[in-house]
C-alpha positions in Angstrom: 17.0 1.6 -17.6 14.3 1.7 -20.0 11.4 4.1 -20.2 8.4 4.2 -22.3 6.7 7.5 -23.2 3.4 7.0 -25.0 2.9 9.7 -27.7 -0.5 9.3 -29.5 -0.6 5.6 -29.8 3.3 5.2 -30.4 6.0 4.7 -28.1 9.4 6.6 -27.7 12.0 4.4 -26.1 14.5 6.4 -23.9 17.9 4.6 -22.9 20.3 6.5 -20.7 20.5 10.4 -21.7 19.9 10.3 -25.2 16.5 9.5 -26.8 16.2 6.8 -29.5 13.1 7.3 -31.6 11.6 3.8 -32.5 8.3 4.5 -33.0 6.0 1.5 -32.6 2.3 0.5 -32.1 1.0 0.2 -28.5 -1.6 -2.5 -28.2 -4.8 -1.8 -26.5 -4.2 -4.5 -24.0 -0.4 -3.0 -23.2 -2.2 0.7 -22.8 -4.6 -0.7 -20.5 -2.5 -3.0 -18.3 -0.2 0.2 -17.9 -3.2 2.3 -16.5 -4.1 -0.4 -14.1 -1.6 0.6 -11.8 -3.2 4.2 -11.3 -6.6 2.7 -10.6 -7.7 2.9 -7.0 -8.5 -0.5 -5.5 -12.4 0.4 -5.1 -12.6 1.2 -8.8 -12.4 -2.8 -9.5 -15.8 -2.9 -7.7 -17.2 0.4 -8.6 -16.8 1.7 -12.0 -17.6 5.3 -11.4 -14.9 7.8 -10.9 -14.4 9.9 -7.7 -12.2 12.6 -6.3 -10.6 10.1 -3.9 -9.7 7.8 -7.0 -8.1 10.7 -8.4 -6.0 11.1 -5.1 -5.3 7.6 -5.6 -3.8 8.0 -8.8 -2.1 11.3 -8.2 -0.3 9.2 -5.2 1.1 6.8 -7.7 2.2 9.5 -9.9 4.4 10.9 -7.1 5.7 7.4 -6.1 6.6 7.0 -9.5 8.7 10.3 -9.6 10.3 9.5 -6.0 11.2 5.7 -6.9 11.9 5.8 -10.6 9.6 2.8 -10.9 6.5 2.3 -12.9 2.8 2.2 -11.2 2.0 -1.4 -11.4 1.8 -2.6 -7.5 4.3 0.2 -6.7 2.3 1.3 -3.7 2.3 -2.0 -2.2 6.2 -2.2 -2.9 6.8 1.2 -1.3 4.8 0.1 1.9 6.6 -3.3 2.2 10.3 -1.3 1.8 9.1 1.4 4.1 7.6 -1.1 6.7 11.0 -2.9 6.7 12.4 0.7 7.5 14.7 0.6 4.2 13.3 4.1 3.4 16.4 5.2 1.5 16.2 2.1 -0.6 12.9 3.3 -2.1 14.1 6.6 -3.6 15.5 7.0 -7.2 19.3 7.3 -7.0 19.2 9.9 -9.5 17.4 12.3 -7.5 19.6 11.6 -4.3 22.5 13.1 -6.3 21.0 16.7 -5.3 22.1 18.0 -2.3 19.9 18.6 0.7 16.8 16.8 -0.9 16.5 13.9 1.1 14.2 15.4 3.9 11.8 16.8 1.1 11.8 13.5 -0.5 10.8 11.7 2.8 8.1 14.5 3.2 6.7 13.9 -0.2 6.7 10.1 0.5 4.5 10.4 3.3 2.3 12.6 1.2 2.2 10.1 -1.5 1.4 7.3 0.9 -1.5 9.0 2.5 -2.9 9.4 -1.2 -2.7 5.6 -1.9 -4.2 4.4 1.3 -6.4 1.3 0.5 -9.7 2.9 2.1 -11.0 5.8 -0.2 -12.4 7.5 3.2 -9.0 7.3 4.6 -7.5 9.5 1.9 -7.0 13.3 2.0 -8.8 15.4 -0.4 -6.8 17.1 -3.2 -7.2 20.4 -1.3 -5.4 18.6 1.8 -2.8 17.1 -0.4 -2.0 20.7 -1.9 -1.7 22.0 1.5 0.6 19.1 2.4 2.9 20.0 -0.3 2.9 23.7 0.4 3.8 23.1 3.8 6.9 21.1 2.8 8.0 23.8 0.7 7.7 26.3 3.6 9.6 23.9 5.8 12.4 23.4 3.4 12.7 27.0 2.1 16.0 28.1 2.1 14.7 31.6 2.7 13.6 30.7 6.3 9.9 31.2 7.8 10.0 34.8 7.4 9.9 34.7 3.6 6.6 35.2 2.3 5.9 32.6 -0.7 2.2 33.6 -1.1 3.2 35.5 -4.2 4.9 32.6 -5.8 2.1 30.0 -4.9 0.7 28.2 -7.7 -2.3 26.8 -5.6 -4.6 29.9 -5.8 -4.7 29.7 -9.7 -5.1 25.9 -9.8 -8.9 25.1 -9.3 -9.4 21.7 -7.6 -12.5 19.7 -8.6 -14.1 20.4 -5.2 -14.0 24.1 -6.0 -16.4 23.4 -9.0 -18.9 21.9 -6.6 
């Protein structure tokens, strides 16, 4: 599998475990095409940014992590696979090598799918997304429900765009 990582207008190609540094210019058209997969559907009609569009983009990133695939049409592909009840086929096989991770991955898949819902008003807020992810961490905590994770939580120190308004 070939991954391309953008670094200040250049590309690094990664094959297997070792990284080959073959820098080459990225065309503007190529860069724009890659960004299209992160764009919320409503942004094709309305050119202004919104928090709900950011939530959509975040959902695409989570899907990329879970599947090991790139963003272009990724939400539609995942929906079709999940609809056909082939959920295990969605996940990146590299992630499945870790023990006891599948339940957490399925939960994160649900979060991502909520983020990439077609209608923006049906998407959660970023604060709700953070809460869903924190709830997953509590559910799968190896220390059980009695463990107080509040001292280790990142969310209080991470302001959301909603906090600014």
